[in-house]
GROMACS .gro file of C-alpha atoms in nm:
model
  116
    1TRP     CA    1  13.650  16.717   6.480
    2PHE     CA    2  13.715  16.648   6.119
    3ARG     CA    3  13.397  16.553   6.054
    4GLY     CA    4  13.260  16.748   5.792
    5LEU     CA    5  13.561  16.843   5.623
    6ASP     CA    6  13.489  16.680   5.328
    7GLN     CA    7  13.134  16.849   5.203
    8GLU     CA    8  13.018  17.184   5.182
    9ASP     CA    9  12.749  17.385   5.431
   10TRP     CA   10  12.438  17.392   5.273
   11ARG     CA   11  12.400  17.744   5.334
   12TYR     CA   12  12.749  17.825   5.112
   13GLU     CA   13  12.572  17.594   4.829
   14ASP     CA   14  12.216  17.796   4.892
   15LEU     CA   15  12.427  18.143   4.872
   16ARG     CA   16  12.589  18.054   4.544
   17LYS     CA   17  12.292  17.972   4.393
   18LYS     CA   18  12.103  18.295   4.479
   19LEU     CA   19  12.350  18.505   4.437
   20GLY     CA   20  12.546  18.409   4.084
   21LYS     CA   21  12.798  18.578   4.004
   22ALA     CA   22  12.759  18.795   4.279
   23TYR     CA   23  12.834  18.494   4.527
   24TRP     CA   24  13.246  18.512   4.533
   25PRO     CA   25  13.260  18.918   4.638
   26PHE     CA   26  12.973  18.901   4.893
   27ALA     CA   27  13.184  18.569   5.023
   28TYR     CA   28  13.519  18.770   5.009
   29THR     CA   29  13.382  19.070   5.169
   30SER     CA   30  13.073  18.905   5.415
   31LEU     CA   31  13.246  18.542   5.471
   32HIS     CA   32  13.581  18.599   5.494
   33LEU     CA   33  13.726  18.995   5.528
   34THR     CA   34  13.461  19.081   5.803
   35PRO     CA   35  13.538  18.795   6.055
   36THR     CA   36  13.914  18.782   5.962
   37LEU     CA   37  13.926  19.196   6.066
   38LEU     CA   38  13.701  19.144   6.370
   39VAL     CA   39  14.000  18.867   6.514
   40PHE     CA   40  14.270  19.148   6.379
   41GLY     CA   41  14.083  19.426   6.655
   42ALA     CA   42  14.036  19.210   6.897
   43LEU     CA   43  14.397  19.060   6.961
   44ALA     CA   44  14.545  19.374   6.827
   45PRO     CA   45  14.596  19.556   7.223
   46ALA     CA   46  14.732  19.190   7.252
   47GLY     CA   47  14.983  19.237   7.004
   48ARG     CA   48  15.059  19.564   7.098
   49VAL     CA   49  15.127  19.401   7.484
   50ALA     CA   50  15.326  19.165   7.341
   51THR     CA   51  15.553  19.404   7.128
   52ARG     CA   52  15.654  19.624   7.435
   53GLY     CA   53  15.842  19.383   7.591
   54GLY     CA   54  15.934  19.478   7.919
   55ARG     CA   55  15.805  19.816   7.865
   56ALA     CA   56  15.393  19.707   7.887
   57LEU     CA   57  15.197  19.863   8.142
   58SER     CA   58  15.132  19.680   8.456
   59LEU     CA   59  14.762  19.482   8.498
   60ASN     CA   60  14.518  19.704   8.680
   61TRP     CA   61  14.137  19.641   8.761
   62LEU     CA   62  14.039  19.645   8.416
   63ASP     CA   63  14.213  19.360   8.337
   64GLY     CA   64  14.049  19.152   8.562
   65VAL     CA   65  13.698  19.252   8.462
   66ALA     CA   66  13.793  19.134   8.107
   67LEU     CA   67  13.914  18.847   8.205
   68VAL     CA   68  13.626  18.772   8.381
   69TRP     CA   69  13.391  18.834   8.099
   70THR     CA   70  13.613  18.635   7.858
   71LEU     CA   71  13.576  18.350   8.103
   72GLY     CA   72  13.204  18.400   8.110
   73ALA     CA   73  13.165  18.429   7.757
   74LEU     CA   74  13.348  18.129   7.715
   75ALA     CA   75  13.108  17.932   7.973
   76LEU     CA   76  12.799  18.087   7.788
   77GLU     CA   77  12.919  17.958   7.447
   78ALA     CA   78  13.079  17.573   7.577
   79SER     CA   79  12.760  17.529   7.811
   80ALA     CA   80  12.531  17.656   7.524
   81ASP     CA   81  12.686  17.401   7.251
   82GLU     CA   82  12.693  17.108   7.557
   83THR     CA   83  12.301  17.220   7.580
   84LEU     CA   84  12.209  17.203   7.236
   85LYS     CA   85  12.434  16.879   7.171
   86ARG     CA   86  12.212  16.672   7.429
   87HIS     CA   87  11.872  16.833   7.320
   88ARG     CA   88  11.985  16.685   6.960
   89ALA     CA   89  12.084  16.357   7.089
   90ALA     CA   90  11.785  16.326   7.271
   91LYS     CA   91  11.478  16.090   7.078
   92GLY     CA   92  11.188  16.298   6.939
   93SER     CA   93  11.352  16.589   6.965
   94ARG     CA   94  11.500  16.662   6.643
   95GLN     CA   95  11.227  16.881   6.504
   96LYS     CA   96  11.185  17.069   6.869
   97THR     CA   97  11.364  17.389   6.929
   98CYS     CA   98  11.595  17.380   7.202
   99VAL     CA   99  11.498  17.602   7.489
  100GLU     CA  100  11.661  17.443   7.770
  101GLY     CA  101  11.921  17.641   7.966
  102ALA     CA  102  12.082  17.962   7.785
  103TRP     CA  103  11.875  17.871   7.527
  104ALA     CA  104  11.549  17.911   7.712
  105TRP     CA  105  11.678  18.288   7.723
  106SER     CA  106  11.826  18.365   7.370
  107ARG     CA  107  11.797  18.200   7.025
  108HIS     CA  108  12.166  18.218   6.974
  109PRO     CA  109  12.353  18.220   7.316
  110ASN     CA  110  12.635  17.994   7.176
  111TYR     CA  111  12.699  18.251   6.920
  112LEU     CA  112  12.631  18.530   7.171
  113GLY     CA  113  12.887  18.390   7.383
  114GLU     CA  114  13.103  18.406   7.154
  115CYS     CA  115  13.078  18.774   7.033
  116CYS     CA  116  13.093  18.865   7.396
   0.00000   0.00000   0.00000
C-alpha cells in the first residue's frame, strides 16, 4: 500500500515542465480543488441525512436503486483493477493493451466504476 509514496507521479513532473509557472494554479484548480468539490457534492446528501437525526426521511425504492448502482460500480472498479493487475503480471504483456474482461468494452473501466 505504501509503495511509491516516496516518489512523485511522472505525470505531475511532466505537467510541471510543460506548464512552468502556470503549474500551481492549474494543479490547485484541476488536480486538487475539482476532485474535492466532486466528493463534497457526492457526500452532501449523506451529510444532510446524518445531521437530521431522527427526523430523517425513511428509505424508499430510490435508495435501493442507489445501493445497487453503487455496489455495481464498486464491483466494476474492483474487477477492472484485478484484471489489469493480472494482465501486467503476465509475461510478455507489458507492451500490449489489456483487452480482457471489462477492458474489452471500455478504455478505462476502473475509472468508469469510480465515477459511477
